[in-house]
Amino acid sequence: MLTANHLHRPLSSSLGRALLRPLSTSPSTPSTPSTPATSTSSPSSNSPPPQGPNSTGRYHWIGPPTSRYKVPTQLSNLSRFFPSDTSTPASGRSWSASDLRKKSFSDLHKLHFTLYREYNLLWTEQGFARRSGGFFENPGRKQNVKKSMAAIKQVLGERKREIQAEKENKEEE
């Protein structure tokens, strides 16, 4: 729970020190031996604290950290479910079972998850269009993805039945 003491604690980290700089009313020029150096920003000074939009009392806010604190980041996994650009590519036909019978299991596995991600992207777009009062531009594309996923399921079912039939034949012999 935050209390008033939390709000008035001094910034002690190096990042905090980078963000705050002591105020000075005179430009920082080296003092010459003939003139005594006086500090107008000392705590014992009777001058009132500075006023203004960036004033925090004794310290002056200089803004966010510089680019040295920037860390390169990767896109999150959720960004794959949103379109990368506004133009929609033309979609072709769905995968047929005869096309998929030529594929290996690992290729079917990769294709299934690619189609699953595409289906979720289209589902998200459809929900956004419904909530915003617009219209969904790709209903045919969503149907093609569903047909392709059904064809993959059909091909994997055929392969499973063939493997079971071979096992039964070996057991009978």
PDB file of C-alpha atoms in Angstrom:
ATOM      1  CA  MET A   1       0.000   0.000   0.000  1.00  0.00           C
ATOM      2  CA  LEU A   2       1.387   3.389  -0.945  1.00  0.00           C
ATOM      3  CA  THR A   3       1.544   6.021   1.738  1.00  0.00           C
ATOM      4  CA  ALA A   4       2.565   9.651   1.716  1.00  0.00           C
ATOM      5  CA  ASN A   5       6.095   8.598   2.712  1.00  0.00           C
ATOM      6  CA  HIS A   6       6.453   6.618  -0.516  1.00  0.00           C
ATOM      7  CA  LEU A   7       5.610   9.651  -2.602  1.00  0.00           C
ATOM      8  CA  HIS A   8       8.237  11.897  -1.013  1.00  0.00           C
ATOM      9  CA  ARG A   9      11.187   9.508  -1.010  1.00  0.00           C
ATOM     10  CA  PRO A  10      14.235  10.800  -2.889  1.00  0.00           C
ATOM     11  CA  LEU A  11      15.206   9.067  -6.090  1.00  0.00           C
ATOM     12  CA  SER A  12      18.338   7.117  -5.300  1.00  0.00           C
ATOM     13  CA  SER A  13      18.864   5.001  -8.381  1.00  0.00           C
ATOM     14  CA  SER A  14      21.183   6.086 -11.149  1.00  0.00           C
ATOM     15  CA  LEU A  15      18.180   6.378 -13.451  1.00  0.00           C
ATOM     16  CA  GLY A  16      16.553   8.807 -11.043  1.00  0.00           C
ATOM     17  CA  ARG A  17      19.706  10.882 -10.860  1.00  0.00           C
ATOM     18  CA  ALA A  18      19.805  10.999 -14.656  1.00  0.00           C
ATOM     19  CA  LEU A  19      16.293  12.414 -14.744  1.00  0.00           C
ATOM     20  CA  LEU A  20      16.769  15.132 -12.151  1.00  0.00           C
ATOM     21  CA  ARG A  21      19.356  17.892 -12.279  1.00  0.00           C
ATOM     22  CA  PRO A  22      19.953  20.515  -9.547  1.00  0.00           C
ATOM     23  CA  LEU A  23      18.684  23.951 -10.454  1.00  0.00           C
ATOM     24  CA  SER A  24      21.012  26.873 -10.823  1.00  0.00           C
ATOM     25  CA  THR A  25      19.909  30.429 -11.400  1.00  0.00           C
ATOM     26  CA  SER A  26      23.154  31.512 -13.020  1.00  0.00           C
ATOM     27  CA  PRO A  27      24.836  29.897 -16.001  1.00  0.00           C
ATOM     28  CA  SER A  28      27.544  27.460 -15.034  1.00  0.00           C
ATOM     29  CA  THR A  29      30.750  29.368 -15.714  1.00  0.00           C
ATOM     30  CA  PRO A  30      33.996  28.765 -13.919  1.00  0.00           C
ATOM     31  CA  SER A  31      34.558  31.280 -11.168  1.00  0.00           C
ATOM     32  CA  THR A  32      37.622  33.475 -11.358  1.00  0.00           C
ATOM     33  CA  PRO A  33      39.873  33.975  -8.334  1.00  0.00           C
ATOM     34  CA  SER A  34      38.999  37.678  -8.155  1.00  0.00           C
ATOM     35  CA  THR A  35      35.271  37.020  -7.633  1.00  0.00           C
ATOM     36  CA  PRO A  36      34.058  34.769  -4.859  1.00  0.00           C
ATOM     37  CA  ALA A  37      31.936  31.820  -5.941  1.00  0.00           C
ATOM     38  CA  THR A  38      28.448  31.961  -4.511  1.00  0.00           C
ATOM     39  CA  SER A  39      25.822  29.318  -4.924  1.00  0.00           C
ATOM     40  CA  THR A  40      22.272  30.585  -5.274  1.00  0.00           C
ATOM     41  CA  SER A  41      20.762  27.098  -5.255  1.00  0.00           C
ATOM     42  CA  SER A  42      22.021  26.096  -1.809  1.00  0.00           C
ATOM     43  CA  PRO A  43      19.473  24.901   0.743  1.00  0.00           C
ATOM     44  CA  SER A  44      20.296  27.831   3.039  1.00  0.00           C
ATOM     45  CA  SER A  45      19.349  30.323   0.331  1.00  0.00           C
ATOM     46  CA  ASN A  46      16.364  32.494   1.163  1.00  0.00           C
ATOM     47  CA  SER A  47      15.193  32.629  -2.466  1.00  0.00           C
ATOM     48  CA  PRO A  48      11.788  31.043  -3.136  1.00  0.00           C
ATOM     49  CA  PRO A  49      11.699  27.713  -4.985  1.00  0.00           C
ATOM     50  CA  PRO A  50      11.412  28.018  -8.766  1.00  0.00           C
ATOM     51  CA  GLN A  51       7.943  28.106 -10.264  1.00  0.00           C
ATOM     52  CA  GLY A  52       6.848  26.693 -13.586  1.00  0.00           C
ATOM     53  CA  PRO A  53       5.493  23.583 -15.290  1.00  0.00           C
ATOM     54  CA  ASN A  54       8.747  21.613 -14.921  1.00  0.00           C
ATOM     55  CA  SER A  55       9.520  22.700 -11.402  1.00  0.00           C
ATOM     56  CA  THR A  56       9.719  20.089  -8.655  1.00  0.00           C
ATOM     57  CA  GLY A  57      11.096  22.374  -5.986  1.00  0.00           C
ATOM     58  CA  ARG A  58      14.827  21.960  -5.582  1.00  0.00           C
ATOM     59  CA  TYR A  59      15.281  19.852  -8.718  1.00  0.00           C
ATOM     60  CA  HIS A  60      14.335  20.480 -12.328  1.00  0.00           C
ATOM     61  CA  TRP A  61      12.826  17.720 -14.463  1.00  0.00           C
ATOM     62  CA  ILE A  62      14.916  17.200 -17.598  1.00  0.00           C
ATOM     63  CA  GLY A  63      12.782  14.575 -19.302  1.00  0.00           C
ATOM     64  CA  PRO A  64      12.869  10.864 -20.006  1.00  0.00           C
ATOM     65  CA  PRO A  65      16.097   8.877 -20.210  1.00  0.00           C
ATOM     66  CA  THR A  66      18.176   9.192 -23.331  1.00  0.00           C
ATOM     67  CA  SER A  67      18.477   6.561 -26.036  1.00  0.00           C
ATOM     68  CA  ARG A  68      21.159   4.743 -24.092  1.00  0.00           C
ATOM     69  CA  TYR A  69      18.381   3.157 -22.064  1.00  0.00           C
ATOM     70  CA  LYS A  70      16.508   1.865 -25.095  1.00  0.00           C
ATOM     71  CA  VAL A  71      16.505  -1.893 -25.401  1.00  0.00           C
ATOM     72  CA  PRO A  72      15.688  -3.599 -28.688  1.00  0.00           C
ATOM     73  CA  THR A  73      12.484  -5.612 -28.347  1.00  0.00           C
ATOM     74  CA  GLN A  74      10.869  -8.281 -30.424  1.00  0.00           C
ATOM     75  CA  LEU A  75       7.239  -8.304 -31.400  1.00  0.00           C
ATOM     76  CA  SER A  76       5.137 -10.206 -28.950  1.00  0.00           C
ATOM     77  CA  ASN A  77       3.564 -13.466 -29.964  1.00  0.00           C
ATOM     78  CA  LEU A  78       0.159 -11.818 -29.911  1.00  0.00           C
ATOM     79  CA  SER A  79       1.122  -9.502 -32.750  1.00  0.00           C
ATOM     80  CA  ARG A  80       0.970 -12.452 -35.138  1.00  0.00           C
ATOM     81  CA  PHE A  81      -2.805 -12.517 -34.655  1.00  0.00           C
ATOM     82  CA  PHE A  82      -3.232  -8.992 -36.011  1.00  0.00           C
ATOM     83  CA  PRO A  83      -2.740  -7.923 -39.625  1.00  0.00           C
ATOM     84  CA  SER A  84       0.649  -6.399 -40.374  1.00  0.00           C
ATOM     85  CA  ASP A  85      -0.665  -4.033 -43.021  1.00  0.00           C
ATOM     86  CA  THR A  86      -3.989  -2.647 -44.113  1.00  0.00           C
ATOM     87  CA  SER A  87      -4.073  -4.261 -47.546  1.00  0.00           C
ATOM     88  CA  THR A  88      -5.515  -7.758 -47.637  1.00  0.00           C
ATOM     89  CA  PRO A  89      -3.741 -10.174 -49.962  1.00  0.00           C
ATOM     90  CA  ALA A  90      -5.872 -12.075 -52.409  1.00  0.00           C
ATOM     91  CA  SER A  91      -6.580 -15.543 -51.093  1.00  0.00           C
ATOM     92  CA  GLY A  92      -6.595 -18.622 -53.246  1.00  0.00           C
ATOM     93  CA  ARG A  93      -8.416 -21.881 -52.883  1.00  0.00           C
ATOM     94  CA  SER A  94      -8.448 -24.159 -49.885  1.00  0.00           C
ATOM     95  CA  TRP A  95      -6.149 -27.183 -49.659  1.00  0.00           C
ATOM     96  CA  SER A  96      -7.766 -30.331 -51.021  1.00  0.00           C
ATOM     97  CA  ALA A  97      -7.306 -33.769 -49.477  1.00  0.00           C
ATOM     98  CA  SER A  98      -5.558 -35.021 -52.627  1.00  0.00           C
ATOM     99  CA  ASP A  99      -2.970 -32.219 -52.302  1.00  0.00           C
ATOM    100  CA  LEU A 100      -2.432 -32.963 -48.629  1.00  0.00           C
ATOM    101  CA  ARG A 101      -1.959 -36.728 -49.087  1.00  0.00           C
ATOM    102  CA  LYS A 102       1.417 -35.965 -50.706  1.00  0.00           C
ATOM    103  CA  LYS A 103       2.661 -34.065 -47.638  1.00  0.00           C
ATOM    104  CA  SER A 104       4.672 -35.514 -44.764  1.00  0.00           C
ATOM    105  CA  PHE A 105       3.371 -35.561 -41.197  1.00  0.00           C
ATOM    106  CA  SER A 106       5.658 -32.689 -40.153  1.00  0.00           C
ATOM    107  CA  ASP A 107       4.495 -30.591 -43.125  1.00  0.00           C
ATOM    108  CA  LEU A 108       0.860 -31.256 -42.215  1.00  0.00           C
ATOM    109  CA  HIS A 109       1.612 -30.337 -38.615  1.00  0.00           C
ATOM    110  CA  LYS A 110       3.204 -27.011 -39.643  1.00  0.00           C
ATOM    111  CA  LEU A 111       0.399 -26.258 -42.081  1.00  0.00           C
ATOM    112  CA  HIS A 112      -2.264 -27.011 -39.464  1.00  0.00           C
ATOM    113  CA  PHE A 113      -0.801 -24.555 -36.971  1.00  0.00           C
ATOM    114  CA  THR A 114      -0.310 -21.923 -39.671  1.00  0.00           C
ATOM    115  CA  LEU A 115      -3.967 -22.329 -40.642  1.00  0.00           C
ATOM    116  CA  TYR A 116      -5.009 -22.244 -36.993  1.00  0.00           C
ATOM    117  CA  ARG A 117      -3.200 -18.946 -36.502  1.00  0.00           C
ATOM    118  CA  GLU A 118      -4.762 -17.583 -39.704  1.00  0.00           C
ATOM    119  CA  TYR A 119      -8.217 -18.665 -38.519  1.00  0.00           C
ATOM    120  CA  ASN A 120      -7.695 -16.890 -35.189  1.00  0.00           C
ATOM    121  CA  LEU A 121      -6.521 -13.751 -37.019  1.00  0.00           C
ATOM    122  CA  LEU A 122      -9.629 -13.770 -39.203  1.00  0.00           C
ATOM    123  CA  TRP A 123     -11.839 -14.443 -36.176  1.00  0.00           C
ATOM    124  CA  THR A 124     -10.263 -11.456 -34.396  1.00  0.00           C
ATOM    125  CA  GLU A 125     -10.801  -9.239 -37.449  1.00  0.00           C
ATOM    126  CA  GLN A 126     -14.430 -10.345 -37.690  1.00  0.00           C
ATOM    127  CA  GLY A 127     -15.055  -9.543 -34.028  1.00  0.00           C
ATOM    128  CA  PHE A 128     -13.391  -6.145 -34.383  1.00  0.00           C
ATOM    129  CA  ALA A 129     -15.520  -5.351 -37.439  1.00  0.00           C
ATOM    130  CA  ARG A 130     -18.684  -6.381 -35.588  1.00  0.00           C
ATOM    131  CA  ARG A 131     -17.838  -4.268 -32.516  1.00  0.00           C
ATOM    132  CA  SER A 132     -16.848  -1.214 -34.546  1.00  0.00           C
ATOM    133  CA  GLY A 133     -19.941  -1.349 -36.735  1.00  0.00           C
ATOM    134  CA  GLY A 134     -18.030  -2.146 -39.924  1.00  0.00           C
ATOM    135  CA  PHE A 135     -18.207  -5.185 -42.145  1.00  0.00           C
ATOM    136  CA  PHE A 136     -15.945  -8.226 -42.346  1.00  0.00           C
ATOM    137  CA  GLU A 137     -14.078  -8.229 -45.640  1.00  0.00           C
ATOM    138  CA  ASN A 138     -12.936 -11.866 -45.793  1.00  0.00           C
ATOM    139  CA  PRO A 139     -15.761 -14.327 -45.095  1.00  0.00           C
ATOM    140  CA  GLY A 140     -14.659 -16.541 -48.001  1.00  0.00           C
ATOM    141  CA  ARG A 141     -11.106 -16.639 -46.706  1.00  0.00           C
ATOM    142  CA  LYS A 142     -12.301 -17.868 -43.325  1.00  0.00           C
ATOM    143  CA  GLN A 143     -14.294 -20.650 -44.994  1.00  0.00           C
ATOM    144  CA  ASN A 144     -11.243 -21.695 -47.037  1.00  0.00           C
ATOM    145  CA  VAL A 145      -9.179 -21.972 -43.869  1.00  0.00           C
ATOM    146  CA  LYS A 146     -11.858 -24.113 -42.194  1.00  0.00           C
ATOM    147  CA  LYS A 147     -12.063 -26.392 -45.254  1.00  0.00           C
ATOM    148  CA  SER A 148      -8.276 -26.785 -45.320  1.00  0.00           C
ATOM    149  CA  MET A 149      -8.201 -27.693 -41.628  1.00  0.00           C
ATOM    150  CA  ALA A 150     -10.973 -30.244 -42.195  1.00  0.00           C
ATOM    151  CA  ALA A 151      -9.022 -31.736 -45.118  1.00  0.00           C
ATOM    152  CA  ILE A 152      -5.914 -32.094 -42.915  1.00  0.00           C
ATOM    153  CA  LYS A 153      -8.016 -33.857 -40.287  1.00  0.00           C
ATOM    154  CA  GLN A 154      -9.419 -36.176 -42.968  1.00  0.00           C
ATOM    155  CA  VAL A 155      -5.950 -37.084 -44.305  1.00  0.00           C
ATOM    156  CA  LEU A 156      -4.595 -37.754 -40.812  1.00  0.00           C
ATOM    157  CA  GLY A 157      -7.640 -39.933 -40.077  1.00  0.00           C
ATOM    158  CA  GLU A 158      -7.017 -41.944 -43.262  1.00  0.00           C
ATOM    159  CA  ARG A 159      -3.374 -42.468 -42.285  1.00  0.00           C
ATOM    160  CA  LYS A 160      -4.362 -43.524 -38.777  1.00  0.00           C
ATOM    161  CA  ARG A 161      -6.863 -46.085 -40.108  1.00  0.00           C
ATOM    162  CA  GLU A 162      -4.224 -47.470 -42.498  1.00  0.00           C
ATOM    163  CA  ILE A 163      -1.713 -47.891 -39.669  1.00  0.00           C
ATOM    164  CA  GLN A 164      -4.325 -49.633 -37.494  1.00  0.00           C
ATOM    165  CA  ALA A 165      -5.256 -51.954 -40.373  1.00  0.00           C
ATOM    166  CA  GLU A 166      -1.580 -52.869 -40.875  1.00  0.00           C
ATOM    167  CA  LYS A 167      -1.192 -53.634 -37.148  1.00  0.00           C
ATOM    168  CA  GLU A 168      -4.280 -55.877 -37.215  1.00  0.00           C
ATOM    169  CA  ASN A 169      -2.949 -57.713 -40.283  1.00  0.00           C
ATOM    170  CA  LYS A 170       0.404 -58.331 -38.575  1.00  0.00           C
ATOM    171  CA  GLU A 171      -1.325 -59.647 -35.432  1.00  0.00           C
ATOM    172  CA  GLU A 172      -3.472 -62.077 -37.469  1.00  0.00           C
ATOM    173  CA  GLU A 173      -0.434 -63.545 -39.242  1.00  0.00           C
TER     174      GLU A 173
END
